[in-house]
Short mmCIF file of C-alpha atoms in Angstrom, two decimals:
data_model
loop_
_atom_site.label_atom_id
_atom_site.label_comp_id
_atom_site.label_asym_id
_atom_site.label_seq_id
_atom_site.Cartn_x
_atom_site.Cartn_y
_atom_site.Cartn_z
CA MET A 1 0.00 0.00 0.00
CA LYS A 2 1.36 3.43 -0.95
CA LEU A 3 1.80 6.12 1.69
CA LYS A 4 0.17 9.42 0.76
CA ILE A 5 0.79 12.67 2.62
CA THR A 6 -0.36 16.24 2.11
CA ASN A 7 2.68 18.25 1.07
CA THR A 8 2.30 21.87 2.16
CA LEU A 9 4.94 22.85 -0.38
CA MET A 10 2.85 21.55 -3.29
CA ARG A 11 -0.57 22.22 -1.72
CA LYS A 12 -1.79 18.69 -2.47
CA LYS A 13 -1.75 15.09 -1.34
CA GLN A 14 1.12 13.15 -2.90
CA VAL A 15 2.45 9.60 -2.92
CA PHE A 16 5.54 9.55 -0.75
CA HIS A 17 8.80 8.65 -2.52
CA THR A 18 11.87 8.55 -0.31
CA ILE A 19 15.32 9.69 -1.41
CA ASP A 20 16.81 6.52 0.06
CA PRO A 21 14.65 3.55 1.17
CA LEU A 22 17.50 2.43 3.44
CA ASN A 23 17.51 5.76 5.28
CA VAL A 24 14.22 7.67 5.36
CA ARG A 25 14.98 11.01 7.05
CA VAL A 26 12.53 13.15 9.04
CA TYR A 27 13.06 16.44 10.90
CA VAL A 28 10.45 18.05 13.15
CA CYS A 29 10.78 21.35 15.02
CA GLY A 30 10.81 20.70 18.75
CA PRO A 31 10.07 22.84 21.82
CA THR A 32 11.64 26.03 23.12
CA VAL A 33 12.41 24.93 26.68
CA TYR A 34 11.44 27.84 28.90
CA ASP A 35 8.27 26.40 30.52
CA TYR A 36 6.19 23.23 30.73
CA ALA A 37 4.87 21.92 27.41
CA HIS A 38 1.18 22.60 26.82
CA VAL A 39 -1.17 20.46 24.72
CA GLY A 40 -0.41 22.60 21.66
CA ASN A 41 3.26 21.63 21.98
CA ALA A 42 2.30 18.00 22.48
CA ARG A 43 0.24 17.71 19.30
CA PRO A 44 3.13 17.76 16.78
CA ALA A 45 5.14 15.46 19.05
CA VAL A 46 2.32 12.88 18.97
CA VAL A 47 1.36 13.38 15.30
CA PHE A 48 4.88 12.95 13.96
CA ASP A 49 5.56 10.10 16.35
CA VAL A 50 2.73 8.24 14.58
CA LEU A 51 4.24 9.18 11.20
CA VAL A 52 7.63 7.79 12.22
CA ARG A 53 6.02 4.61 13.60
CA LEU A 54 4.28 4.17 10.24
CA LEU A 55 7.48 4.79 8.26
CA ARG A 56 9.33 2.25 10.40
CA HIS A 57 6.53 -0.26 9.83
CA ILE A 58 6.87 0.24 6.07
CA TYR A 59 10.64 0.59 5.65
CA GLY A 60 11.96 -1.21 8.73
CA GLU A 61 12.95 -0.04 12.20
CA ALA A 62 16.59 0.51 11.26
CA HIS A 63 15.87 2.44 8.07
CA VAL A 64 14.25 5.60 9.46
CA THR A 65 16.20 8.45 11.05
CA TYR A 66 14.08 10.83 13.11
CA VAL A 67 15.46 14.13 14.39
CA THR A 68 13.59 16.63 16.53
CA ASN A 69 15.45 19.50 18.15
CA ILE A 70 15.49 21.33 21.47
CA THR A 71 15.72 25.13 21.25
CA ASP A 72 17.66 26.17 24.34
CA VAL A 73 18.67 29.70 23.32
CA ASP A 74 15.87 32.23 22.83
CA ASP A 75 14.52 35.53 24.19
CA LYS A 76 11.78 33.65 26.05
CA ILE A 77 14.43 31.62 27.86
CA ILE A 78 16.38 34.74 28.79
CA ASN A 79 13.27 36.46 30.17
CA ARG A 80 12.04 33.37 32.05
CA SER A 81 15.42 32.73 33.70
CA LYS A 82 15.55 36.34 34.90
CA GLU A 83 12.02 36.04 36.24
CA LEU A 84 12.93 32.90 38.21
CA GLY A 85 16.35 34.15 39.25
CA ILE A 86 18.23 31.13 37.87
CA THR A 87 20.72 30.67 35.06
CA MET A 88 19.54 29.84 31.56
CA GLU A 89 21.51 26.60 31.68
CA VAL A 90 19.69 25.45 34.83
CA LEU A 91 16.30 26.45 33.42
CA THR A 92 16.76 24.72 30.06
CA ARG A 93 18.19 21.56 31.62
CA GLU A 94 15.27 21.21 34.07
CA ILE A 95 12.56 21.99 31.48
CA THR A 96 14.17 19.67 28.92
CA ASN A 97 14.15 16.78 31.41
CA ILE A 98 10.50 17.44 32.29
CA TYR A 99 9.57 17.69 28.61
CA LYS A 100 11.22 14.36 27.81
CA ALA A 101 9.49 12.66 30.76
CA ASP A 102 6.09 14.11 29.78
CA MET A 103 6.45 13.02 26.15
CA ASP A 104 7.48 9.55 27.29
CA ALA A 105 4.33 9.42 29.45
CA ILE A 106 2.10 10.10 26.43
CA GLY A 107 3.80 7.41 24.39
CA VAL A 108 6.15 9.49 22.24
CA ASN A 109 9.14 7.38 21.28
CA LYS A 110 12.58 8.90 21.64
CA PRO A 111 13.94 10.30 18.35
CA ASN A 112 17.16 8.94 16.92
CA VAL A 113 18.77 12.30 17.59
CA GLN A 114 17.50 15.20 19.71
CA PRO A 115 20.05 17.99 19.18
CA ARG A 116 20.15 21.08 21.35
CA ALA A 117 20.74 24.43 19.64
CA THR A 118 23.62 25.29 21.97
CA GLU A 119 25.46 22.17 20.81
CA HIS A 120 25.47 23.40 17.20
CA ILE A 121 26.64 27.00 17.50
CA GLY A 122 29.76 26.22 15.45
CA ALA A 123 27.63 24.76 12.66
CA MET A 124 25.39 27.85 12.72
CA ILE A 125 28.39 30.16 12.46
CA ALA A 126 29.79 28.10 9.55
CA LEU A 127 26.43 28.15 7.72
CA THR A 128 26.09 31.89 8.26
CA GLN A 129 29.60 32.47 6.88
CA ARG A 130 28.75 30.30 3.87
CA LEU A 131 25.71 32.49 3.13
CA ILE A 132 27.85 35.62 3.44
CA ASN A 133 30.43 34.17 1.03
CA LEU A 134 27.67 33.33 -1.47
CA ARG A 135 26.28 36.89 -1.11
CA HIS A 136 22.98 35.73 0.30
CA ALA A 137 23.73 37.47 3.61
CA TYR A 138 25.38 40.71 4.67
CA ILE A 139 26.92 42.27 7.77
CA THR A 140 25.50 45.50 9.11
CA ASN A 141 25.49 47.19 12.51
CA ASN A 142 27.06 44.09 14.16
CA HIS A 143 24.24 41.92 12.78
CA VAL A 144 24.27 39.36 9.98
CA LEU A 145 21.07 39.52 7.93
CA PHE A 146 19.76 37.23 5.21
CA ASN A 147 19.00 39.04 1.95
CA VAL A 148 15.52 37.82 1.06
CA HIS A 149 15.72 39.28 -2.46
CA SER A 150 18.65 36.94 -3.19
CA ALA A 151 16.43 33.86 -2.73
CA ALA A 152 14.69 33.26 -6.05
CA ASN A 153 11.83 31.16 -4.65
CA TYR A 154 11.24 32.98 -1.37
CA GLY A 155 7.58 32.56 -0.46
CA GLN A 156 7.18 29.15 -2.15
CA LEU A 157 5.98 27.47 1.07
CA SER A 158 3.66 30.14 2.52
CA ARG A 159 2.58 31.63 -0.84
CA ARG A 160 2.63 35.14 0.58
CA TYR A 161 3.63 38.47 -0.87
CA GLU A 162 6.40 40.68 0.51
CA GLN A 163 4.04 43.05 2.33
CA GLU A 164 2.64 40.10 4.25
CA PHE A 165 6.17 38.97 5.07
CA ILE A 166 6.91 42.38 6.51
CA ALA A 167 3.68 42.61 8.48
CA GLU A 168 4.04 39.16 10.10
CA SER A 169 7.78 38.94 10.59
CA ARG A 170 8.93 38.25 14.15
CA ILE A 171 11.88 40.60 13.62
CA ASP A 172 11.24 44.28 14.21
CA LEU A 173 11.81 46.56 11.24
CA VAL A 174 15.12 48.36 11.59
CA SER A 175 16.75 51.05 9.50
CA PHE A 176 19.91 49.09 8.68
CA LYS A 177 18.11 46.37 6.72
CA ARG A 178 18.50 46.45 2.94
CA ASN A 179 14.98 45.08 2.58
CA PRO A 180 12.26 45.29 5.24
CA SER A 181 11.68 41.52 5.06
CA ASP A 182 15.35 40.55 5.61
CA PHE A 183 15.83 38.46 8.75
CA VAL A 184 18.54 37.92 11.34
CA LEU A 185 21.10 35.13 11.10
CA TRP A 186 23.33 36.43 13.91
CA LYS A 187 22.84 39.24 16.41
CA PRO A 188 25.02 40.88 19.06
CA THR A 189 24.42 40.32 22.77
CA ALA A 190 25.64 42.05 25.87
CA ASN A 191 28.60 40.41 27.61
CA ASP A 192 26.43 39.45 30.59
CA GLN A 193 23.96 37.58 28.34
CA GLN A 194 24.25 34.15 26.79
CA GLY A 195 26.43 34.48 23.72
CA TRP A 196 29.36 33.11 21.76
CA ASP A 197 32.35 34.57 19.98
CA SER A 198 32.02 34.77 16.21
CA PRO A 199 33.70 36.51 13.24
CA TRP A 200 31.07 39.25 13.73
CA GLY A 201 31.54 39.71 17.46
CA HIS A 202 30.01 38.33 20.66
CA GLY A 203 26.45 37.26 19.95
CA ARG A 204 24.00 34.46 19.33
CA PRO A 205 22.17 32.96 16.34
CA GLY A 206 18.80 33.97 14.99
CA TRP A 207 15.97 31.49 15.48
CA HIS A 208 15.73 30.28 11.87
CA ILE A 209 19.39 29.43 11.28
CA GLU A 210 19.30 27.02 14.22
CA CYS A 211 17.09 24.42 12.49
CA SER A 212 18.85 24.74 9.13
CA ALA A 213 22.17 23.95 10.80
CA MET A 214 20.87 21.14 13.03
CA ALA A 215 18.96 19.47 10.19
CA ALA A 216 21.93 19.63 7.80
CA ASN A 217 24.32 18.30 10.44
CA ASN A 218 22.14 15.34 11.35
CA LEU A 219 20.25 14.52 8.14
CA GLY A 220 22.23 16.03 5.27
CA GLU A 221 21.73 18.96 2.93
CA ILE A 222 18.36 17.67 1.67
CA PHE A 223 16.10 15.09 3.30
CA ASP A 224 12.62 13.57 3.02
CA ILE A 225 10.13 15.16 5.42
CA HIS A 226 10.12 18.32 7.52
CA GLY A 227 7.26 18.73 9.99
CA GLY A 228 5.87 21.11 12.57
CA GLY A 229 2.86 23.15 13.60
CA ILE A 230 0.94 25.24 11.07
CA ASP A 231 2.07 28.39 12.89
CA LEU A 232 5.65 27.67 11.77
CA ILE A 233 4.96 27.86 8.03
CA PHE A 234 5.79 31.56 8.13
CA PRO A 235 8.24 32.88 8.96
CA HIS A 236 10.20 29.97 10.43
CA HIS A 237 9.91 27.26 7.78
CA GLU A 238 9.89 29.76 4.93
CA ASN A 239 13.16 31.17 6.19
CA GLU A 240 14.65 27.73 6.76
CA ILE A 241 14.02 26.87 3.09
CA ALA A 242 15.58 30.16 1.96
CA GLN A 243 18.74 29.65 4.03
CA SER A 244 19.25 25.99 3.22
CA SER A 245 18.42 26.17 -0.49
CA CYS A 246 20.70 29.18 -0.99
CA ALA A 247 23.52 27.60 1.01
CA PHE A 248 23.39 24.15 -0.60
CA GLY A 249 21.77 24.82 -3.98
CA HIS A 250 19.04 22.15 -3.88
CA GLY A 251 16.05 24.46 -4.38
CA THR A 252 14.48 23.30 -1.14
CA MET A 253 15.44 21.81 2.20
CA ALA A 254 13.06 18.82 2.33
CA ASN A 255 10.93 17.21 -0.37
CA TYR A 256 7.77 17.01 1.76
CA TRP A 257 6.49 19.50 4.32
CA MET A 258 3.79 18.50 6.80
CA HIS A 259 1.98 20.77 9.26
CA ASN A 260 -0.50 20.00 12.02
CA GLY A 261 -3.44 22.29 12.82
CA PHE A 262 -4.01 24.58 15.79
CA VAL A 263 -5.20 23.41 19.20
CA THR A 264 -7.90 25.23 21.15
CA VAL A 265 -8.78 24.58 24.79
CA GLU A 266 -12.41 24.27 25.84
CA GLY A 267 -13.37 25.97 22.58
CA GLU A 268 -11.10 28.99 23.05
CA VAL A 269 -7.72 29.99 21.62
CA MET A 270 -4.99 29.20 24.14
CA SER A 271 -3.53 32.21 25.90
CA LYS A 272 -1.14 32.29 28.84
CA SER A 273 -2.43 35.74 29.79
CA LEU A 274 -5.94 34.30 30.10
CA ARG A 275 -4.57 31.17 31.82
CA ASN A 276 -6.74 28.94 29.63
CA PHE A 277 -4.13 26.37 28.68
CA TYR A 278 -3.39 22.85 29.90
CA THR A 279 0.15 21.64 30.40
CA VAL A 280 0.88 17.99 29.79
CA HIS A 281 2.69 17.86 33.13
CA ASP A 282 -0.42 18.92 35.08
CA LEU A 283 -2.79 16.69 33.09
CA LEU A 284 -0.64 13.63 33.78
CA SER A 285 -1.30 14.00 37.50
CA ARG A 286 -4.98 13.16 36.90
CA TRP A 287 -5.17 11.41 33.53
CA PRO A 288 -3.31 8.51 31.91
CA GLY A 289 -0.93 9.52 29.15
CA GLU A 290 -2.76 7.31 26.64
CA ALA A 291 -5.99 9.28 27.15
CA ILE A 292 -4.15 12.52 26.38
CA ARG A 293 -2.58 10.89 23.35
CA LEU A 294 -5.88 9.47 22.05
CA LEU A 295 -7.56 12.88 22.32
CA LEU A 296 -4.69 14.47 20.37
CA LEU A 297 -5.21 11.86 17.64
CA SER A 298 -9.00 12.14 17.59
CA ALA A 299 -9.01 14.84 14.87
CA HIS A 300 -7.14 14.67 11.57
CA TYR A 301 -3.71 16.19 12.12
CA ARG A 302 -4.25 18.97 9.56
CA GLN A 303 -7.54 20.07 11.15
CA PRO A 304 -8.03 22.21 14.27
CA LEU A 305 -8.42 20.24 17.50
CA ASN A 306 -10.43 21.28 20.55
CA PHE A 307 -8.85 19.86 23.70
CA SER A 308 -11.28 19.63 26.60
CA LYS A 309 -11.78 17.84 29.91
CA PHE A 310 -14.91 16.25 28.46
CA GLY A 311 -12.84 15.06 25.51
CA LEU A 312 -10.37 13.45 27.94
CA TYR A 313 -13.26 11.78 29.73
CA LYS A 314 -14.51 10.30 26.44
CA ALA A 315 -10.97 9.25 25.45
CA LYS A 316 -10.59 7.39 28.75
CA ILE A 317 -13.91 5.59 28.14
CA GLN A 318 -12.77 4.57 24.63
CA LEU A 319 -9.55 3.15 26.04
CA ASP A 320 -11.48 1.31 28.76
CA LYS A 321 -13.46 -0.44 26.01
CA LEU A 322 -10.34 -1.38 24.06
CA TYR A 323 -8.49 -2.61 27.13
CA GLY A 324 -11.70 -4.32 28.27
CA ALA A 325 -11.79 -6.51 25.16
CA ILE A 326 -8.15 -7.56 25.71
CA ASN A 327 -8.79 -8.16 29.42
CA ARG A 328 -11.81 -10.33 28.69
CA ALA A 329 -9.79 -12.47 26.28
CA GLN A 330 -6.91 -12.80 28.74
CA GLU A 331 -9.23 -13.86 31.54
CA SER A 332 -10.63 -16.53 29.20
CA GLY A 333 -7.14 -17.94 28.79
CA TYR A 334 -6.28 -16.64 25.30
CA THR A 335 -2.96 -15.12 24.22
CA PRO A 336 -2.29 -12.91 21.18
CA GLN A 337 -0.94 -14.78 18.16
CA SER A 338 -0.43 -13.69 14.56
CA SER A 339 -2.24 -15.53 11.79
CA LEU A 340 -0.53 -16.54 8.55
CA VAL A 341 -3.49 -15.03 6.68
CA GLN A 342 -2.54 -11.73 5.00
CA ASP A 343 -4.00 -8.81 6.93
CA ASN A 344 -5.10 -5.80 4.85
CA ASN A 345 -5.92 -3.92 8.02
CA LEU A 346 -8.02 -0.75 7.97
CA VAL A 347 -5.85 0.86 10.67
CA PHE A 348 -2.81 0.65 8.40
CA SER A 349 -4.69 1.76 5.27
CA ALA A 350 -6.18 4.75 7.14
CA LEU A 351 -2.75 5.88 8.33
CA CYS A 352 -1.31 5.45 4.82
CA ASP A 353 -3.96 7.93 3.63
CA ASP A 354 -2.35 11.09 5.03
CA LEU A 355 -2.34 9.88 8.65
CA ASN A 356 -6.11 9.61 8.97
CA THR A 357 -6.03 8.85 12.70
CA PRO A 358 -9.80 9.31 13.30
CA LEU A 359 -10.51 6.55 10.74
CA ALA A 360 -7.69 4.43 12.20
CA LEU A 361 -9.23 4.73 15.69
CA THR A 362 -12.62 3.68 14.28
CA ALA A 363 -10.97 0.63 12.70
CA LEU A 364 -9.30 -0.21 16.02
CA HIS A 365 -12.71 -0.21 17.72
CA GLN A 366 -14.05 -2.48 14.97
CA ILE A 367 -11.36 -5.04 15.84
CA ALA A 368 -12.31 -4.80 19.53
CA ARG A 369 -15.98 -5.38 18.68
CA LYS A 370 -15.07 -8.43 16.56
CA LEU A 371 -13.03 -9.75 19.48
CA ASN A 372 -15.96 -9.34 21.88
CA ILE A 373 -18.29 -11.10 19.43
CA ALA A 374 -15.78 -13.91 18.98
CA LEU A 375 -15.51 -14.36 22.75
CA THR A 376 -19.30 -14.32 23.23
CA ASN A 377 -19.86 -16.88 20.50
CA LYS A 378 -16.83 -18.97 21.48
CA PHE A 379 -15.12 -18.82 18.10
CA CYS A 380 -12.10 -21.02 17.49
CA THR A 381 -8.95 -20.31 19.50
CA TRP A 382 -6.79 -19.18 16.57
CA GLU A 383 -9.34 -16.54 15.50
CA ILE A 384 -9.65 -15.04 18.99
CA SER A 385 -5.86 -15.09 19.44
CA ASN A 386 -5.42 -13.41 16.06
CA LEU A 387 -7.95 -10.67 16.89
CA MET A 388 -6.05 -10.01 20.13
CA TYR A 389 -2.83 -9.78 18.14
CA LYS A 390 -4.40 -7.37 15.64
CA LEU A 391 -5.76 -5.12 18.38
CA LEU A 392 -2.42 -4.90 20.17
CA ASN A 393 -0.30 -4.73 17.00
CA TRP A 394 -2.27 -2.05 15.21
CA GLY A 395 -2.80 -0.19 18.48
CA LYS A 396 0.98 -0.03 18.78
CA LEU A 397 1.14 1.75 15.42
CA LEU A 398 -0.94 4.52 17.02
CA GLY A 399 1.06 4.37 20.24
CA LEU A 400 -1.96 3.00 22.15
CA LEU A 401 -2.68 -0.11 24.23
CA GLN A 402 0.87 -0.10 25.54
CA SER A 403 0.00 -0.47 29.24
CA ASP A 404 -0.39 -3.69 31.16
CA VAL A 405 -4.13 -4.44 31.16
CA LYS A 406 -4.34 -5.09 34.90
CA VAL A 407 -2.40 -1.92 35.69
CA TRP A 408 -4.69 0.08 33.39
CA PHE A 409 -7.83 -0.85 35.28
CA LYS A 410 -6.22 -0.31 38.69
CA GLY A 411 -5.39 3.31 37.82
CA GLU A 412 -7.17 6.12 39.64
CA TYR A 413 -6.47 8.63 36.85
CA GLY A 414 -9.25 11.06 36.17
CA LYS A 415 -11.37 9.82 39.06
CA GLU A 416 -12.53 13.29 40.09
CA ASP A 417 -13.00 14.34 36.45
CA THR A 418 -14.99 11.18 35.70
CA GLU A 419 -17.29 11.84 38.65
CA ILE A 420 -17.80 15.43 37.50
CA GLU A 421 -18.56 14.38 33.92
CA ALA A 422 -21.05 11.80 35.23
CA LEU A 423 -22.84 14.52 37.24
CA ILE A 424 -22.85 16.80 34.16
CA ALA A 425 -24.43 13.97 32.15
CA ALA A 426 -27.06 13.45 34.88
CA ARG A 427 -27.83 17.17 34.92
CA GLY A 428 -28.14 17.17 31.13
CA ALA A 429 -30.58 14.26 31.29
CA ALA A 430 -32.63 16.08 33.96
CA ARG A 431 -32.80 19.24 31.86
CA LYS A 432 -33.81 17.24 28.80
CA ALA A 433 -36.62 15.67 30.84
CA HIS A 434 -37.63 19.19 32.04
CA ASN A 435 -36.80 18.18 35.61
CA PHE A 436 -35.25 21.55 36.34
CA LYS A 437 -35.49 21.08 40.11
CA GLU A 438 -33.09 18.12 39.87
CA ALA A 439 -30.86 19.99 37.40
CA ASP A 440 -30.59 22.95 39.79
CA LYS A 441 -29.85 20.56 42.66
CA ILE A 442 -26.92 19.10 40.73
CA ARG A 443 -25.68 22.60 39.86
CA ASP A 444 -25.73 23.48 43.59
CA LYS A 445 -23.54 20.42 44.25
CA PHE A 446 -20.99 21.79 41.79
CA LYS A 447 -21.12 25.22 43.39
CA ALA A 448 -20.49 23.69 46.81
CA ARG A 449 -17.40 21.96 45.42
CA GLY A 450 -16.11 25.23 43.94
CA ILE A 451 -16.82 24.21 40.35
CA LYS A 452 -18.36 26.53 37.79
CA LEU A 453 -20.46 25.13 34.93
CA GLU A 454 -20.62 26.84 31.56
CA ASP A 455 -23.38 25.74 29.20
CA GLY A 456 -22.49 25.97 25.51
CA ILE A 457 -24.10 24.83 22.29
CA GLY A 458 -24.43 21.07 22.63
CA ASN A 459 -22.12 20.65 25.61
CA THR A 460 -21.31 21.82 29.14
CA THR A 461 -17.78 22.56 30.34
CA TRP A 462 -16.53 23.08 33.87
CA LYS A 463 -13.68 24.74 35.69
CA LYS A 464 -12.68 25.26 39.26
CA MET A 465 -13.38 28.71 40.66
CA LYS A 466 -10.49 30.61 42.22
#
């Protein structure tokens, strides 16, 4: 079966053809480690983890190289370390360790390489010098800037015009730029700030040059797939392409570009100022990592995803059903065993169609239903064992059903949330039956527990009052 993915660069779904079937290479932009990862940060980690699992299933475990970076030099890191009164090195080390532990808890496999930006400063300086030598960059006012007008295909990824580049650029407009849309490759820093010596003085790299250098160092000048969130298309990925294609002359940096959609929380855009975001670290204290993962996979990766407590509740119930089918078979004395019959599984075919995880999850539930029917009707041993194998094997491709069944059902994750959602469902049933006295009684119970209900169109959300 052919793998098809939507290539942002070409604006269409394409059959995937690797440069080298013995070494399929993937790069995904990782976190900036200044604070705990929120669910928006977790989505690309989970999405591209599924992609890499699929590629390894197709090409072989040893024939896929996956690189995702850690950005440990950035203005946000500088500001956060000052706020906390600790060094940037201490902050980035602690947040990186927490990030890795949180991703492990939601089933994200470790990449082959996870480079830190500060480990590749020499490569960034060398790449910047190369661009200067090729006259794609220039030195001005102790900065090194990339000359956007020197890149023939600038804008090929985002399909935007120069005025839009200027309006949305992260870099402030300054008088010493040749073109308003030129961007920083290297900038000066004060001696008391994090910085490195370079041919252009004490300073640090711009954000975009970091990924170009780390990708080239670990995957080569051109590779198969580059991924990240949709918010990175411009300016970050656009500028990466410009730098890398001008430096190495390949016309692009990667042959396929994939981008996941935005994440909202409880129907609203996430905002730290409004404090309406969920960190993975906090959620893991009350919910199993697989429930968080399943919710992140419940919408197609290119579509927006609404992350909610009610969604987590439903994800936990779905997993209970899947684990329940396996548990029932185990208690009946069956063990998973592969059949020699060729398996054209719908989970695999759904994932090969541009990572259609919602359809893959539906197919996984179909296997669980078949297993339950087989157990009820006492089908032959090999068929039940094979259905168990399919459920566990194809679940693994999604990063699900990885826990011990007994341990899963002993967990107390989400107990309070489950109770709350059950009360919300009871209140909804009372309102539907026009038993408003009972509905108000349930609302009063929430109020007594310091929980505020918010009725929306078709659903009710809750949050704890301060």
